[in-house]
Amino acid sequence: TDRQGLWVGTLSEQPIGCIAGVRYNDSYGFIGLFIVIPEQRGNGYGVELWKHAINHLSELPCIGLEAALDRVNDYSSWGFNPSSTTTRWKFLGNEKLPINNCFSEKLFTGLKVLQDDQIPSIVIQSYDAKREPSPRPHFLADWLHHPAGTVLALVDEYGLCHGFGRIRPCLLSNGEGWRIGPLLADTPKLAEYLLRLLVKRHKGVVLIDTPGLNENANPLLKGIGFTKTSETLRMYKGNQPPISMCDVYGLACLELG
């Protein structure tokens, strides 16, 4: 992950805005965390931050971002094209997930549920690398081994991964909650299994962001009691990464792609 891809704009030595422009590799980067405090908007400071991030990523053949729906035209003017709608879902984790008569844990008797330090890093990295635009071992090492929250993986008798997910603490506008991501699985049933296990372990408000390129993700979340709260539009400048998102049910981080 790009350790030089985050900038803070200051005015009179006070922070007024920030932006991230992260290089994942030589072919893909992502812009996020882009904000200017309300009282300083309209003065051109956001444009200066934007240009700094764009220049940092200018040599890459593809740059991605998540656009608020009212900003799509702005990003289009910079050469970004729409890809798919990303949906944020919420569940009140102090409730029980609805019973699904077609769902049974007996369907997964051939899989072990490994948690946190029980999971060999190479198992997750190998599974993830086939489903992301670029391998991200350093990101995963920090992301999955952080002590806050829980990581679960479904592993068969041969040591092969068939899905994994992480739930972590997050700050909300009215307190604290939990956020699930990444969540990857071979099938919707395996994704549901992981979701139920993760939500069961942590009470409170739970959020998850689903990619529009996985047509099974939104019906799954709606079917087990999550409520849609907002949408953004994934956009790319250049050639969109040619990788399937069919096994991705929850994005690791909306702000960093």
Tab-separated table of C-alpha atoms in Angstrom:
chain	number	residue	atom	x	y	z
A	1	THR	CA	0.000	0.000	0.000
A	2	ASP	CA	1.167	3.526	-0.820
A	3	ARG	CA	2.508	5.173	2.345
A	4	GLN	CA	2.880	8.512	0.531
A	5	GLY	CA	-0.689	8.700	-0.729
A	6	LEU	CA	-2.374	10.844	1.953
A	7	TRP	CA	-2.328	14.641	2.204
A	8	VAL	CA	-3.826	17.253	4.521
A	9	GLY	CA	-4.470	20.804	3.357
A	10	THR	CA	-3.841	23.555	5.910
A	11	LEU	CA	-4.684	27.249	6.162
A	12	SER	CA	-2.852	29.333	8.759
A	13	GLU	CA	-1.459	26.062	10.101
A	14	GLN	CA	-4.965	24.673	10.656
A	15	PRO	CA	-6.202	21.580	8.757
A	16	ILE	CA	-9.061	22.391	6.393
A	17	GLY	CA	-9.205	19.327	4.139
A	18	CYS	CA	-7.660	16.035	3.113
A	19	ILE	CA	-7.425	13.539	0.262
A	20	ALA	CA	-5.903	10.123	-0.402
A	21	GLY	CA	-4.420	8.999	-3.712
A	22	VAL	CA	-3.168	5.476	-3.160
A	23	ARG	CA	-1.027	3.517	-5.624
A	24	TYR	CA	-1.859	-0.176	-5.310
A	25	ASN	CA	0.678	-1.143	-7.992
A	26	ASP	CA	1.983	0.059	-11.361
A	27	SER	CA	-1.436	-0.251	-12.995
A	28	TYR	CA	-4.056	0.775	-10.409
A	29	GLY	CA	-4.681	3.553	-7.921
A	30	PHE	CA	-7.622	4.909	-5.931
A	31	ILE	CA	-8.738	8.338	-4.720
A	32	GLY	CA	-10.726	8.722	-1.510
A	33	LEU	CA	-11.027	10.454	1.869
A	34	PHE	CA	-11.625	13.674	-0.094
A	35	ILE	CA	-13.205	16.388	2.036
A	36	VAL	CA	-12.923	20.100	2.813
A	37	ILE	CA	-14.517	21.579	5.941
A	38	PRO	CA	-17.813	23.338	5.087
A	39	GLU	CA	-16.698	26.866	5.937
A	40	GLN	CA	-13.789	26.675	3.468
A	41	ARG	CA	-15.633	25.189	0.494
A	42	GLY	CA	-15.941	27.238	-2.670
A	43	ASN	CA	-12.496	28.800	-2.276
A	44	GLY	CA	-10.587	26.429	-4.557
A	45	TYR	CA	-8.862	24.482	-1.792
A	46	GLY	CA	-10.574	21.244	-2.771
A	47	VAL	CA	-9.412	21.635	-6.376
A	48	GLU	CA	-5.827	22.061	-5.184
A	49	LEU	CA	-6.048	18.862	-3.120
A	50	TRP	CA	-7.652	17.053	-6.053
A	51	LYS	CA	-4.923	18.103	-8.478
A	52	HIS	CA	-2.250	16.951	-6.038
A	53	ALA	CA	-3.767	13.465	-5.813
A	54	ILE	CA	-4.383	13.209	-9.565
A	55	ASN	CA	-0.776	14.211	-10.299
A	56	HIS	CA	0.477	11.568	-7.878
A	57	LEU	CA	-1.427	8.893	-9.831
A	58	SER	CA	-1.105	10.389	-13.322
A	59	GLU	CA	1.146	7.642	-14.738
A	60	LEU	CA	-1.254	4.821	-13.846
A	61	PRO	CA	-3.493	3.329	-16.567
A	62	CYS	CA	-6.456	3.101	-14.176
A	63	ILE	CA	-7.678	5.229	-11.244
A	64	GLY	CA	-10.829	4.437	-9.273
A	65	LEU	CA	-13.021	6.363	-6.839
A	66	GLU	CA	-16.418	6.271	-5.133
A	67	ALA	CA	-18.542	9.277	-6.089
A	68	ALA	CA	-21.413	10.758	-4.152
A	69	LEU	CA	-24.327	10.820	-6.595
A	70	ASP	CA	-24.429	14.631	-6.675
A	71	ARG	CA	-20.734	14.775	-7.667
A	72	VAL	CA	-20.787	12.371	-10.608
A	73	ASN	CA	-20.793	15.137	-13.208
A	74	ASP	CA	-17.776	16.777	-11.553
A	75	TYR	CA	-15.726	13.597	-11.755
A	76	SER	CA	-16.943	12.899	-15.297
A	77	SER	CA	-15.422	16.211	-16.365
A	78	TRP	CA	-12.037	14.861	-15.215
A	79	GLY	CA	-12.375	11.755	-17.376
A	80	PHE	CA	-13.952	9.325	-14.894
A	81	ASN	CA	-16.623	6.942	-16.200
A	82	PRO	CA	-19.420	5.203	-14.236
A	83	SER	CA	-19.000	1.501	-13.473
A	84	SER	CA	-21.547	0.327	-10.886
A	85	THR	CA	-23.526	1.390	-7.826
A	86	THR	CA	-22.088	0.664	-4.389
A	87	THR	CA	-24.694	0.234	-1.655
A	88	ARG	CA	-24.296	0.740	2.086
A	89	TRP	CA	-26.411	-1.531	4.298
A	90	LYS	CA	-27.158	-1.338	8.033
A	91	PHE	CA	-28.297	-3.888	10.594
A	92	LEU	CA	-29.125	-3.395	14.261
A	93	GLY	CA	-26.943	-6.109	15.723
A	94	ASN	CA	-28.872	-6.298	18.994
A	95	GLU	CA	-31.592	-8.016	16.974
A	96	LYS	CA	-31.482	-11.543	15.583
A	97	LEU	CA	-31.062	-12.103	11.871
A	98	PRO	CA	-34.264	-13.464	10.320
A	99	ILE	CA	-34.507	-17.221	10.026
A	100	ASN	CA	-33.923	-18.507	6.509
A	101	ASN	CA	-35.615	-21.875	6.044
A	102	CYS	CA	-33.287	-22.628	3.117
A	103	PHE	CA	-30.220	-21.982	5.240
A	104	SER	CA	-28.619	-24.583	7.502
A	105	GLU	CA	-25.136	-24.812	8.996
A	106	LYS	CA	-25.285	-28.526	8.131
A	107	LEU	CA	-24.561	-27.476	4.544
A	108	PHE	CA	-21.029	-26.546	5.591
A	109	THR	CA	-19.946	-29.586	7.593
A	110	GLY	CA	-16.885	-30.049	5.352
A	111	LEU	CA	-15.530	-26.614	6.256
A	112	LYS	CA	-13.745	-25.404	9.362
A	113	VAL	CA	-14.377	-21.938	10.743
A	114	LEU	CA	-10.990	-20.477	11.675
A	115	GLN	CA	-10.707	-17.256	13.651
A	116	ASP	CA	-8.030	-14.578	13.888
A	117	ASP	CA	-4.598	-16.091	14.631
A	118	GLN	CA	-5.805	-19.575	13.680
A	119	ILE	CA	-5.858	-18.455	10.027
A	120	PRO	CA	-2.619	-18.929	8.039
A	121	SER	CA	-1.887	-15.649	6.232
A	122	ILE	CA	-1.029	-17.377	2.954
A	123	VAL	CA	-4.516	-18.946	2.851
A	124	ILE	CA	-6.195	-15.531	2.878
A	125	GLN	CA	-3.668	-13.882	0.578
A	126	SER	CA	-3.980	-16.576	-2.083
A	127	TYR	CA	-7.767	-16.425	-2.023
A	128	ASP	CA	-7.875	-12.627	-2.056
A	129	ALA	CA	-5.304	-12.205	-4.863
A	130	LYS	CA	-7.618	-13.944	-7.346
A	131	ARG	CA	-10.472	-11.561	-6.563
A	132	GLU	CA	-8.791	-8.150	-6.352
A	133	PRO	CA	-7.208	-5.919	-9.029
A	134	SER	CA	-3.792	-6.470	-7.425
A	135	PRO	CA	-2.306	-8.652	-4.668
A	136	ARG	CA	-2.268	-6.741	-1.376
A	137	PRO	CA	-0.300	-8.802	1.176
A	138	HIS	CA	0.889	-5.802	3.221
A	139	PHE	CA	-2.594	-4.342	3.420
A	140	LEU	CA	-4.098	-7.687	4.419
A	141	ALA	CA	-1.420	-8.330	7.042
A	142	ASP	CA	-2.262	-5.064	8.818
A	143	TRP	CA	-5.992	-5.293	8.151
A	144	LEU	CA	-6.584	-8.862	9.254
A	145	HIS	CA	-4.226	-9.056	12.225
A	146	HIS	CA	-5.381	-5.891	13.956
A	147	PRO	CA	-6.567	-6.813	17.467
A	148	ALA	CA	-9.857	-4.896	17.200
A	149	GLY	CA	-12.735	-6.934	15.828
A	150	THR	CA	-12.853	-10.461	14.412
A	151	VAL	CA	-11.658	-12.252	11.276
A	152	LEU	CA	-13.266	-15.532	10.196
A	153	ALA	CA	-12.263	-17.857	7.353
A	154	LEU	CA	-13.888	-20.978	5.907
A	155	VAL	CA	-11.203	-23.563	5.148
A	156	ASP	CA	-11.603	-27.122	3.840
A	157	GLU	CA	-9.695	-30.265	4.778
A	158	TYR	CA	-7.013	-29.488	2.184
A	159	GLY	CA	-6.322	-26.061	3.641
A	160	LEU	CA	-8.062	-24.179	0.833
A	161	CYS	CA	-10.060	-21.059	1.634
A	162	HIS	CA	-13.677	-20.754	0.477
A	163	GLY	CA	-14.443	-17.386	2.036
A	164	PHE	CA	-13.375	-14.931	4.704
A	165	GLY	CA	-14.667	-11.804	6.390
A	166	ARG	CA	-13.682	-9.206	8.944
A	167	ILE	CA	-15.780	-7.112	11.323
A	168	ARG	CA	-14.172	-4.127	13.023
A	169	PRO	CA	-15.191	-1.173	15.214
A	170	CYS	CA	-16.201	2.047	13.465
A	171	LEU	CA	-17.278	5.533	14.482
A	172	LEU	CA	-20.811	6.625	13.633
A	173	SER	CA	-22.368	10.091	13.679
A	174	ASN	CA	-24.252	9.126	16.840
A	175	GLY	CA	-21.805	6.778	18.554
A	176	GLU	CA	-19.921	3.611	17.750
A	177	GLY	CA	-20.757	0.523	15.734
A	178	TRP	CA	-19.269	-2.189	13.567
A	179	ARG	CA	-18.294	-2.443	9.939
A	180	ILE	CA	-17.915	-5.648	7.925
A	181	GLY	CA	-15.300	-5.717	5.163
A	182	PRO	CA	-13.789	-7.318	3.326
A	183	LEU	CA	-16.288	-10.146	2.878
A	184	LEU	CA	-15.484	-12.650	0.132
A	185	ALA	CA	-17.008	-16.068	-0.486
A	186	ASP	CA	-17.398	-18.700	-3.212
A	187	THR	CA	-21.211	-18.634	-3.065
A	188	PRO	CA	-24.047	-16.530	-1.602
A	189	LYS	CA	-24.718	-19.268	0.971
A	190	LEU	CA	-21.135	-19.161	2.215
A	191	ALA	CA	-21.308	-15.367	2.359
A	192	GLU	CA	-24.518	-15.619	4.401
A	193	TYR	CA	-22.864	-18.131	6.728
A	194	LEU	CA	-19.969	-15.746	7.383
A	195	LEU	CA	-22.327	-12.788	7.819
A	196	ARG	CA	-24.404	-14.615	10.401
A	197	LEU	CA	-21.306	-15.680	12.333
A	198	LEU	CA	-19.814	-12.171	12.315
A	199	VAL	CA	-23.016	-10.367	13.328
A	200	LYS	CA	-23.673	-12.914	16.064
A	201	ARG	CA	-20.319	-12.090	17.678
A	202	HIS	CA	-20.805	-8.300	17.842
A	203	LYS	CA	-23.861	-6.430	19.073
A	204	GLY	CA	-24.764	-2.946	17.899
A	205	VAL	CA	-25.142	-1.203	14.550
A	206	VAL	CA	-23.408	-3.121	11.728
A	207	LEU	CA	-22.546	-1.566	8.334
A	208	ILE	CA	-21.396	-3.197	5.103
A	209	ASP	CA	-20.734	-1.797	1.592
A	210	THR	CA	-21.653	-4.064	-1.325
A	211	PRO	CA	-20.281	-3.769	-4.885
A	212	GLY	CA	-22.811	-3.427	-7.680
A	213	LEU	CA	-20.854	-5.823	-9.902
A	214	ASN	CA	-21.918	-8.726	-7.654
A	215	GLU	CA	-25.587	-9.211	-8.522
A	216	ASN	CA	-26.097	-11.551	-5.555
A	217	ALA	CA	-24.841	-9.189	-2.862
A	218	ASN	CA	-27.787	-6.808	-2.483
A	219	PRO	CA	-30.511	-9.503	-2.505
A	220	LEU	CA	-28.530	-11.401	0.143
A	221	LEU	CA	-28.256	-8.394	2.479
A	222	LYS	CA	-31.902	-7.460	2.022
A	223	GLY	CA	-33.004	-11.050	2.542
A	224	ILE	CA	-31.337	-11.411	5.926
A	225	GLY	CA	-32.622	-8.170	7.403
A	226	PHE	CA	-30.175	-5.420	6.465
A	227	THR	CA	-31.576	-2.014	5.439
A	228	LYS	CA	-30.191	0.084	2.575
A	229	THR	CA	-28.998	3.482	3.822
A	230	SER	CA	-27.102	5.126	0.931
A	231	GLU	CA	-25.521	4.666	-2.495
A	232	THR	CA	-22.381	5.870	-4.237
A	233	LEU	CA	-21.143	5.314	-7.769
A	234	ARG	CA	-17.884	3.486	-8.478
A	235	MET	CA	-16.076	5.316	-11.297
A	236	TYR	CA	-12.852	4.672	-13.181
A	237	LYS	CA	-10.527	6.749	-15.293
A	238	GLY	CA	-8.772	4.536	-17.827
A	239	ASN	CA	-9.231	0.801	-18.229
A	240	GLN	CA	-11.423	-0.751	-15.554
A	241	PRO	CA	-9.681	-3.674	-13.770
A	242	PRO	CA	-10.654	-6.861	-15.681
A	243	ILE	CA	-11.381	-8.923	-12.594
A	244	SER	CA	-14.685	-10.437	-11.530
A	245	MET	CA	-16.379	-9.115	-8.397
A	246	CYS	CA	-18.821	-12.030	-8.203
A	247	ASP	CA	-17.250	-13.376	-4.992
A	248	VAL	CA	-16.980	-9.967	-3.274
A	249	TYR	CA	-19.913	-9.302	-0.942
A	250	GLY	CA	-18.369	-6.551	1.190
A	251	LEU	CA	-15.717	-3.985	0.290
A	252	ALA	CA	-12.763	-3.680	2.649
A	253	CYS	CA	-12.877	0.097	2.732
A	254	LEU	CA	-15.197	2.326	0.717
A	255	GLU	CA	-12.770	5.242	1.019
A	256	LEU	CA	-9.744	3.338	-0.320
A	257	GLY	CA	-11.309	1.051	-2.912
